[in-house]
Short mmCIF file of C-alpha atoms in Angstrom, two decimals:
data_model
loop_
_atom_site.label_atom_id
_atom_site.label_comp_id
_atom_site.label_asym_id
_atom_site.label_seq_id
_atom_site.Cartn_x
_atom_site.Cartn_y
_atom_site.Cartn_z
CA MET A 65 46.48 -11.96 47.77
CA LYS A 66 44.23 -8.78 48.17
CA LYS A 67 40.52 -9.32 49.05
CA LEU A 68 38.35 -7.15 46.66
CA ASP A 69 34.76 -5.99 47.24
CA CYS A 70 32.02 -5.65 44.76
CA ARG A 71 32.83 -2.11 43.92
CA ASP A 72 36.37 -2.85 43.12
CA VAL A 73 35.36 -5.51 40.81
CA ARG A 74 32.65 -3.61 38.98
CA GLU A 75 35.22 -0.76 38.30
CA ASN A 76 37.84 -3.23 36.86
CA LEU A 77 35.56 -5.55 35.05
CA SER A 78 35.98 -4.46 31.52
CA ASP A 79 39.76 -4.57 32.11
CA PHE A 80 39.50 -7.98 33.52
CA MET A 81 37.59 -9.25 30.60
CA GLU A 82 39.88 -7.60 28.13
CA ASN A 83 43.02 -9.00 29.81
CA THR A 84 44.56 -5.69 30.64
CA LEU A 85 44.83 -6.10 34.38
CA SER A 86 48.22 -7.37 35.88
CA PRO A 87 48.38 -10.98 36.64
CA GLU A 88 47.97 -10.32 40.44
CA GLN A 89 45.07 -7.97 39.97
CA GLY A 90 43.33 -10.57 37.66
CA ALA A 91 43.83 -13.40 40.04
CA ASP A 92 42.29 -11.27 42.99
CA LEU A 93 39.29 -10.52 40.69
CA GLN A 94 38.74 -14.07 39.77
CA ALA A 95 38.77 -15.18 43.43
CA HIS A 96 35.99 -12.61 44.09
CA LEU A 97 33.88 -13.80 41.17
CA LEU A 98 34.21 -17.45 42.51
CA GLU A 99 32.70 -16.21 45.69
CA CYS A 100 30.13 -13.53 44.71
CA THR A 101 27.18 -14.85 42.70
CA TYR A 102 25.99 -11.35 42.02
CA CYS A 103 29.28 -10.24 40.51
CA ALA A 104 29.67 -13.45 38.65
CA ALA A 105 26.07 -13.10 37.08
CA LEU A 106 27.16 -9.57 36.16
CA GLN A 107 30.32 -10.60 34.53
CA GLU A 108 28.45 -13.30 32.53
CA LYS A 109 25.88 -10.79 31.55
CA VAL A 110 28.54 -8.29 30.31
CA ALA A 111 30.19 -10.98 28.24
CA LEU A 112 26.99 -11.94 26.69
CA LEU A 113 26.06 -8.17 26.05
CA ILE A 114 29.51 -7.64 24.45
CA ASN A 115 28.84 -10.53 22.01
CA GLN A 116 25.36 -9.27 21.35
CA LEU A 117 26.51 -5.68 20.68
CA ALA A 118 29.03 -6.94 18.29
CA GLU A 119 26.37 -8.38 16.02
CA MET A 120 24.16 -5.43 15.89
CA GLU A 121 25.86 -3.70 12.84
CA GLU A 122 23.50 -3.54 9.82
CA GLU A 123 23.97 -3.02 6.24
CA VAL A 124 22.87 0.48 4.84
CA PRO A 125 19.59 0.05 3.16
CA PHE A 126 19.99 0.51 -0.67
CA PHE A 127 17.60 3.47 -0.94
CA LEU A 128 19.79 5.25 1.79
CA LYS A 129 22.84 4.75 -0.27
CA ASN A 130 21.10 6.08 -3.28
CA ARG A 131 20.25 9.20 -1.38
CA LEU A 132 23.81 9.70 -0.28
CA TYR A 133 25.12 9.21 -3.81
CA HIS A 134 22.69 11.73 -5.00
CA ILE A 135 24.21 14.44 -2.62
CA ALA A 136 27.04 15.09 -5.18
CA GLU A 137 24.71 15.33 -8.07
CA SER A 138 22.25 17.47 -6.39
CA ALA A 139 25.05 19.97 -5.32
CA GLU A 140 26.09 20.58 -8.92
CA GLU A 141 22.54 21.17 -10.06
CA PRO A 142 22.12 24.95 -10.96
CA GLU A 143 19.95 26.40 -8.35
CA GLU A 144 16.78 28.29 -9.63
CA ASN A 145 16.04 31.76 -8.49
CA SER A 146 14.99 30.67 -4.99
CA PHE A 147 13.99 34.17 -3.94
CA PHE A 148 11.77 34.51 -7.03
CA ASN A 149 10.34 30.95 -6.34
CA PHE A 150 9.64 31.92 -2.73
CA PHE A 151 8.05 35.06 -3.59
CA ARG A 152 5.99 33.39 -6.39
CA GLY A 153 4.89 30.47 -4.07
CA SER A 154 3.93 32.86 -1.10
CA LEU A 155 2.29 35.51 -3.41
CA THR A 156 -0.11 32.95 -4.87
CA LYS A 157 -0.88 31.85 -1.18
CA TRP A 158 -1.46 35.26 0.09
CA ALA A 159 -3.55 36.26 -2.96
CA ALA A 160 -5.82 33.22 -2.58
CA ALA A 161 -6.10 34.00 1.26
CA ALA A 162 -6.81 37.72 0.59
CA ALA A 163 -9.65 36.96 -2.02
CA GLY A 164 -11.24 34.57 0.37
CA THR A 165 -11.27 36.92 3.06
CA ALA A 166 -12.68 39.82 0.91
CA ILE A 167 -15.48 37.52 -0.34
CA LEU A 168 -16.25 36.57 3.34
CA PHE A 169 -16.33 40.29 4.50
CA PHE A 170 -18.30 41.28 1.40
CA ASN A 171 -21.04 38.75 2.12
CA LEU A 172 -21.05 39.62 5.75
CA PHE A 173 -21.56 43.42 5.00
CA TYR A 174 -23.95 42.87 2.14
CA PHE A 175 -26.42 40.43 3.79
CA THR A 176 -26.26 41.56 7.50
CA ASP A 177 -26.70 44.83 9.06
CA ILE A 178 -24.15 44.33 11.85
CA PHE A 179 -22.11 47.38 10.59
CA PRO A 180 -24.73 49.65 9.12
CA GLU A 181 -22.12 52.05 7.59
CA ALA A 182 -20.32 49.06 5.93
CA ASN A 183 -23.64 47.77 4.61
CA ARG A 184 -24.55 51.14 3.09
CA ARG A 185 -21.21 51.35 1.52
CA VAL A 186 -21.37 48.01 0.05
CA HIS A 187 -24.67 48.25 -1.39
CA SER A 188 -23.69 51.89 -2.95
CA MET A 189 -20.64 49.97 -4.23
CA VAL A 190 -22.83 47.25 -5.77
CA ALA A 191 -25.33 49.89 -7.34
CA GLY A 192 -22.31 51.64 -8.82
CA VAL A 193 -21.11 48.53 -10.28
CA GLU A 194 -24.55 47.66 -11.71
CA LYS A 195 -24.71 51.16 -13.24
CA ILE A 196 -21.43 50.71 -14.91
CA VAL A 197 -22.51 47.15 -16.37
CA ALA A 198 -25.67 48.70 -17.58
CA GLU A 199 -23.81 51.67 -19.31
CA THR A 200 -21.20 49.27 -20.68
CA GLY A 201 -24.12 47.20 -22.06
CA GLY A 202 -25.51 50.08 -23.84
CA TRP A 203 -22.34 51.03 -25.44
CA LEU A 204 -21.79 47.59 -26.53
CA GLU A 205 -25.17 47.39 -28.12
CA ARG A 206 -24.36 50.73 -30.06
CA LEU A 207 -21.08 49.42 -31.08
CA LYS A 208 -22.62 46.36 -32.39
CA GLU A 209 -25.00 48.26 -34.46
CA SER A 210 -22.26 50.54 -35.89
CA LYS A 211 -20.47 47.47 -36.70
CA ASP A 212 -23.56 45.97 -38.70
CA ILE A 213 -23.89 49.15 -40.52
CA ILE A 214 -20.28 49.33 -41.47
CA PHE A 215 -20.28 45.70 -42.47
CA SER A 216 -23.38 45.83 -44.79
CA SER A 217 -22.43 49.22 -46.32
CA LEU A 218 -18.90 47.66 -47.25
CA PHE A 219 -20.01 44.32 -48.53
CA GLY A 220 -23.67 44.87 -49.38
CA VAL A 221 -24.83 42.03 -47.31
CA ARG A 222 -28.34 42.07 -45.89
CA LYS A 223 -28.62 40.76 -42.51
CA ILE A 224 -31.38 38.29 -41.42
CA GLY A 225 -33.02 41.06 -39.34
CA ASP A 226 -33.29 43.29 -42.36
CA GLU A 227 -35.04 40.45 -44.29
CA LEU A 228 -37.50 40.07 -41.40
CA LYS A 229 -38.17 43.60 -41.31
CA ASN A 230 -39.00 43.53 -45.08
CA GLU A 231 -41.30 40.70 -44.63
CA GLU A 232 -43.19 42.66 -42.00
CA ASP A 233 -43.33 45.69 -44.54
CA LYS A 234 -44.78 43.42 -47.05
CA GLU A 235 -47.51 42.18 -44.62
CA VAL A 236 -48.34 45.76 -43.67
CA SER A 237 -48.73 46.69 -47.31
CA PHE A 238 -51.02 43.71 -48.04
CA VAL A 239 -53.35 44.42 -45.00
CA HIS A 240 -53.26 48.05 -46.23
CA PHE A 241 -54.19 46.89 -49.80
CA GLN A 242 -57.24 44.68 -48.26
CA VAL A 243 -58.48 47.60 -46.18
CA THR A 244 -58.44 49.88 -49.31
CA GLU A 245 -60.16 47.39 -51.52
CA LYS A 246 -63.13 46.86 -48.98
CA THR A 247 -63.64 50.66 -48.27
CA GLY A 248 -63.21 51.60 -51.90
CA GLY A 249 -59.99 53.54 -51.43
CA TYR A 250 -59.23 56.65 -49.71
CA ASN A 251 -61.85 59.27 -49.51
CA GLY A 252 -59.63 61.93 -49.25
CA MET B 215 41.41 3.97 -4.84
CA GLU B 216 42.75 5.10 -1.69
CA ILE B 217 40.76 7.21 0.63
CA ASP B 218 43.21 10.32 0.30
CA GLU B 219 43.08 10.03 -3.42
CA ALA B 220 39.15 9.78 -3.27
CA ILE B 221 39.01 12.79 -1.08
CA LYS B 222 41.39 14.93 -3.40
CA ARG B 223 39.25 13.86 -6.45
CA CYS B 224 36.07 14.57 -4.58
CA LYS B 225 37.23 18.10 -3.80
CA ASN B 226 37.40 18.59 -7.59
CA GLY B 227 33.86 17.48 -8.08
CA ASP B 228 34.57 13.72 -9.10
CA LYS B 229 31.11 11.95 -8.51
CA GLU B 230 32.90 8.50 -8.72
CA ALA B 231 35.24 9.31 -5.89
CA TRP B 232 32.19 10.48 -3.82
CA ASN B 233 30.35 7.24 -4.41
CA MET B 234 33.46 5.54 -3.21
CA ILE B 235 33.52 7.49 0.05
CA VAL B 236 29.82 6.75 0.59
CA GLN B 237 30.51 3.12 -0.22
CA SER B 238 33.21 2.95 2.31
CA TYR B 239 31.93 5.10 5.26
CA SER B 240 28.01 4.94 5.04
CA ARG B 241 27.92 1.81 7.10
CA LYS B 242 29.97 3.39 10.09
CA VAL B 243 27.82 6.47 10.12
CA TYR B 244 24.54 4.78 9.63
CA ASN B 245 25.23 2.22 12.50
CA LEU B 246 26.53 4.89 14.80
CA ALA B 247 23.36 6.79 14.14
CA LEU B 248 20.96 3.92 14.36
CA ASN B 249 22.40 2.35 17.67
CA PHE B 250 22.41 5.88 19.21
CA ILE B 251 18.87 6.96 18.28
CA ALA B 252 17.22 3.67 18.08
CA ASP B 253 14.85 4.71 15.32
CA ARG B 254 15.40 3.75 11.90
CA ASP B 255 13.94 6.78 10.17
CA GLU B 256 15.77 9.25 12.29
CA ALA B 257 18.94 7.28 11.62
CA PHE B 258 18.27 7.74 7.88
CA ASP B 259 18.02 11.46 8.44
CA ILE B 260 20.96 11.81 10.45
CA THR B 261 23.23 9.68 8.09
CA GLN B 262 22.16 11.91 5.24
CA GLU B 263 22.57 15.13 7.09
CA VAL B 264 26.14 14.02 8.26
CA PHE B 265 27.11 13.16 4.59
CA GLU B 266 25.70 16.34 3.45
CA LYS B 267 27.81 18.29 5.99
CA LEU B 268 30.84 15.99 4.93
CA TYR B 269 30.32 16.93 1.25
CA PHE B 270 30.07 20.55 1.79
CA ASN B 271 32.98 20.61 4.42
CA LEU B 272 35.23 18.47 2.63
CA THR B 273 37.48 21.35 1.67
CA LYS B 274 38.03 21.98 5.32
CA PHE B 275 39.52 18.44 5.76
CA LYS B 276 43.29 18.50 5.92
CA GLU B 277 45.22 15.62 4.71
CA GLU B 278 47.32 15.16 7.62
CA HIS B 279 44.31 14.27 9.66
CA ASN B 280 42.80 10.78 9.83
CA PHE B 281 39.65 10.87 7.83
CA THR B 282 37.75 8.10 9.67
CA SER B 283 38.29 10.01 12.99
CA TRP B 284 37.25 13.24 11.40
CA LEU B 285 34.08 11.62 9.94
CA LEU B 286 33.37 9.89 13.32
CA THR B 287 33.79 13.14 15.24
CA LEU B 288 31.37 14.85 12.78
CA SER B 289 28.80 11.97 13.28
CA ARG B 290 29.26 11.81 17.12
CA ASN B 291 28.61 15.61 17.37
CA HIS B 292 25.77 15.54 15.01
CA CYS B 293 24.16 12.63 16.80
CA ILE B 294 24.45 14.33 20.26
CA ASP B 295 23.14 17.66 18.79
CA TYR B 296 20.29 15.83 17.26
CA TRP B 297 19.57 13.97 20.63
CA ARG B 298 19.56 17.08 22.62
CA LYS B 299 17.32 18.89 20.11
CA ASN B 300 14.81 16.09 19.54
CA LYS B 301 14.96 13.14 22.04
CA LYS B 302 15.46 14.53 25.56
CA HIS B 303 11.66 15.28 26.09
CA ARG B 304 10.75 11.77 24.78
CA LEU B 305 13.21 9.59 26.65
CA HIS B 306 10.99 8.69 29.63
CA GLU B 307 8.10 7.97 27.47
CA GLU B 308 10.04 5.54 25.34
CA ILE B 309 11.61 3.83 28.53
CA ASP B 310 8.08 3.51 30.05
CA ASP B 311 6.34 2.30 26.88
CA ARG B 312 8.83 0.13 25.29
CA ILE B 313 11.55 -1.09 27.74
CA THR B 314 10.53 -1.55 31.35
CA ASN B 315 7.07 -2.85 30.67
CA GLU B 316 7.00 -5.58 33.43
CA GLN B 317 3.63 -6.79 32.38
CA ASP B 318 4.70 -8.03 29.16
CA SER B 319 5.65 -11.74 29.16
CA PRO B 320 8.89 -12.81 27.51
CA GLU B 321 6.90 -14.30 24.67
CA ASP B 322 5.18 -11.07 23.99
CA ILE B 323 8.45 -9.14 23.93
CA ALA B 324 9.96 -11.82 21.57
CA VAL B 325 7.15 -11.43 19.18
CA ARG B 326 7.01 -7.62 19.49
CA GLU B 327 10.61 -6.85 18.55
CA SER B 328 13.75 -8.66 18.02
CA GLU B 329 16.51 -8.82 20.64
CA SER B 330 18.66 -6.36 18.85
CA GLU B 331 15.90 -3.89 18.75
CA ASN B 332 15.24 -4.31 22.35
CA LEU B 333 18.82 -3.95 23.18
CA ARG B 334 19.09 -0.90 21.15
CA ARG B 335 16.35 0.68 22.99
CA LYS B 336 17.88 -0.20 26.39
CA LEU B 337 20.85 1.83 25.17
CA LEU B 338 18.68 4.87 25.21
CA LEU B 339 18.85 4.66 28.96
CA ILE B 340 22.62 5.27 28.98
CA GLU B 341 23.92 8.86 28.98
CA PRO B 342 24.55 10.02 25.54
CA GLU B 343 28.33 10.44 25.90
CA MET B 344 28.77 7.00 27.43
CA ARG B 345 26.45 5.44 24.96
CA ILE B 346 28.45 6.80 21.91
CA PHE B 347 31.72 5.42 23.32
CA LEU B 348 30.03 1.93 23.99
CA ILE B 349 28.75 1.94 20.36
CA MET B 350 32.06 2.87 18.90
CA ARG B 351 33.83 0.21 21.13
CA ASP B 352 31.33 -2.82 21.22
CA ILE B 353 29.29 -2.33 18.03
CA GLN B 354 31.94 -0.59 15.75
CA GLY B 355 34.98 -2.33 17.18
CA LEU B 356 37.15 0.75 17.50
CA SER B 357 40.05 0.55 19.86
CA TYR B 358 40.07 2.59 23.07
CA GLU B 359 42.88 4.69 21.64
CA ASP B 360 40.93 5.65 18.51
CA ILE B 361 37.83 6.48 20.57
CA ALA B 362 40.00 8.77 22.76
CA LYS B 363 41.42 10.31 19.67
CA THR B 364 38.11 10.93 17.80
CA CYS B 365 36.35 12.22 20.72
CA ASN B 366 39.32 14.10 22.23
CA VAL B 367 38.81 12.65 25.50
CA PRO B 368 41.68 11.13 27.85
CA LEU B 369 41.91 7.41 27.48
CA GLY B 370 41.21 6.71 31.17
CA THR B 371 37.89 8.54 30.73
CA VAL B 372 36.88 6.39 27.68
CA LYS B 373 37.67 3.31 29.38
CA SER B 374 35.88 4.13 32.72
CA ARG B 375 32.86 5.35 30.75
CA ILE B 376 32.73 2.32 28.67
CA ASN B 377 32.97 0.02 31.59
CA ARG B 378 30.11 2.06 33.44
CA ALA B 379 28.02 1.85 30.28
CA ARG B 380 28.45 -1.93 30.00
CA LEU B 381 27.63 -2.45 33.76
CA LYS B 382 24.55 -0.20 33.36
CA LEU B 383 23.29 -2.04 30.34
CA ALA B 384 23.86 -5.44 32.11
CA SER B 385 22.13 -4.44 35.18
CA LEU B 386 19.18 -3.32 33.02
CA THR B 387 18.90 -6.36 31.18
CA LEU B 388 19.21 -8.50 34.47
CA GLY B 389 16.45 -6.37 35.92
CA GLY B 390 18.63 -5.41 39.02
CA LYS B 391 19.40 -2.19 40.63
CA ASP B 392 20.40 0.47 38.22
CA GLU B 393 24.04 1.29 38.08
CA LYS B 394 24.74 4.89 38.89
CA THR B 395 25.83 6.85 35.73
#
């Protein structure tokens, strides 16, 4: 019989436990285990672990199986134009970011004098915009008047504004009549 | 339906055949990932990614090969890649925080997590290659020959790695000196 050391036992422990050693080798190893408490404890622990590991398999969760089944279905779904979607998605984000940055810088230059040249330019730009708005307002007013004229001439409809104007004319005539009554008419 | 028939039909877009493949093999892939990574959420992701790879590479599978071996090779490679990319830097934190906390009483540990969860986390201390062999052998019940074939590694190497992995796991749970891996 060959006397084994702990290292030999550790190297052959799995083979011993799975009965793949020769009978002589098995007997030598068994003899060591009877003498060495450390190797005996190790062998017991390995046996316990093998049993524990054998029970560690789990069922696949239902939702995961569903995800796996879905792989075949999603692979067949027609793909949308991913480039267009990417462009559309990123364009919206970039546009929002650009607008926010522009507003921030506009306020900075308009309300502060950190950069005098920028402040001057922003103010002149605002003045230009105000001018355009005023002119546009004037055009719109004239357009509205023209529309009223065309409308009334076509359909003969008097506008409320016209009636009020006539009322004012009547009142002026009445005052004029009273004045002439009191003064005895025109002298001239 | 046999697996070869299912693969043929699946290549032609048969959803029923795909469902049959998922039904038959998802347990193997999921358990390999779960016990390798010791994190359920990551195991879900790995399983899904492996099946996506499988679906889109099914045309590359040749009928003369063993489908189970092919799928396990795919899973093993994916698990190891995933580990290298995501887990390496977190390994020591996990060991310190979850496993070798000597101050916890056994009752605390029992309350905190089940025995399987604890064992699964201890598996993280084993080298990835050895760990995957141990999972295949002791959790999934594959033969040494099948593991050697699947992983394209000599039989002797598989046996010695599994033995070393078992000894390391045993010494970790005994709280004794760490086995050299």
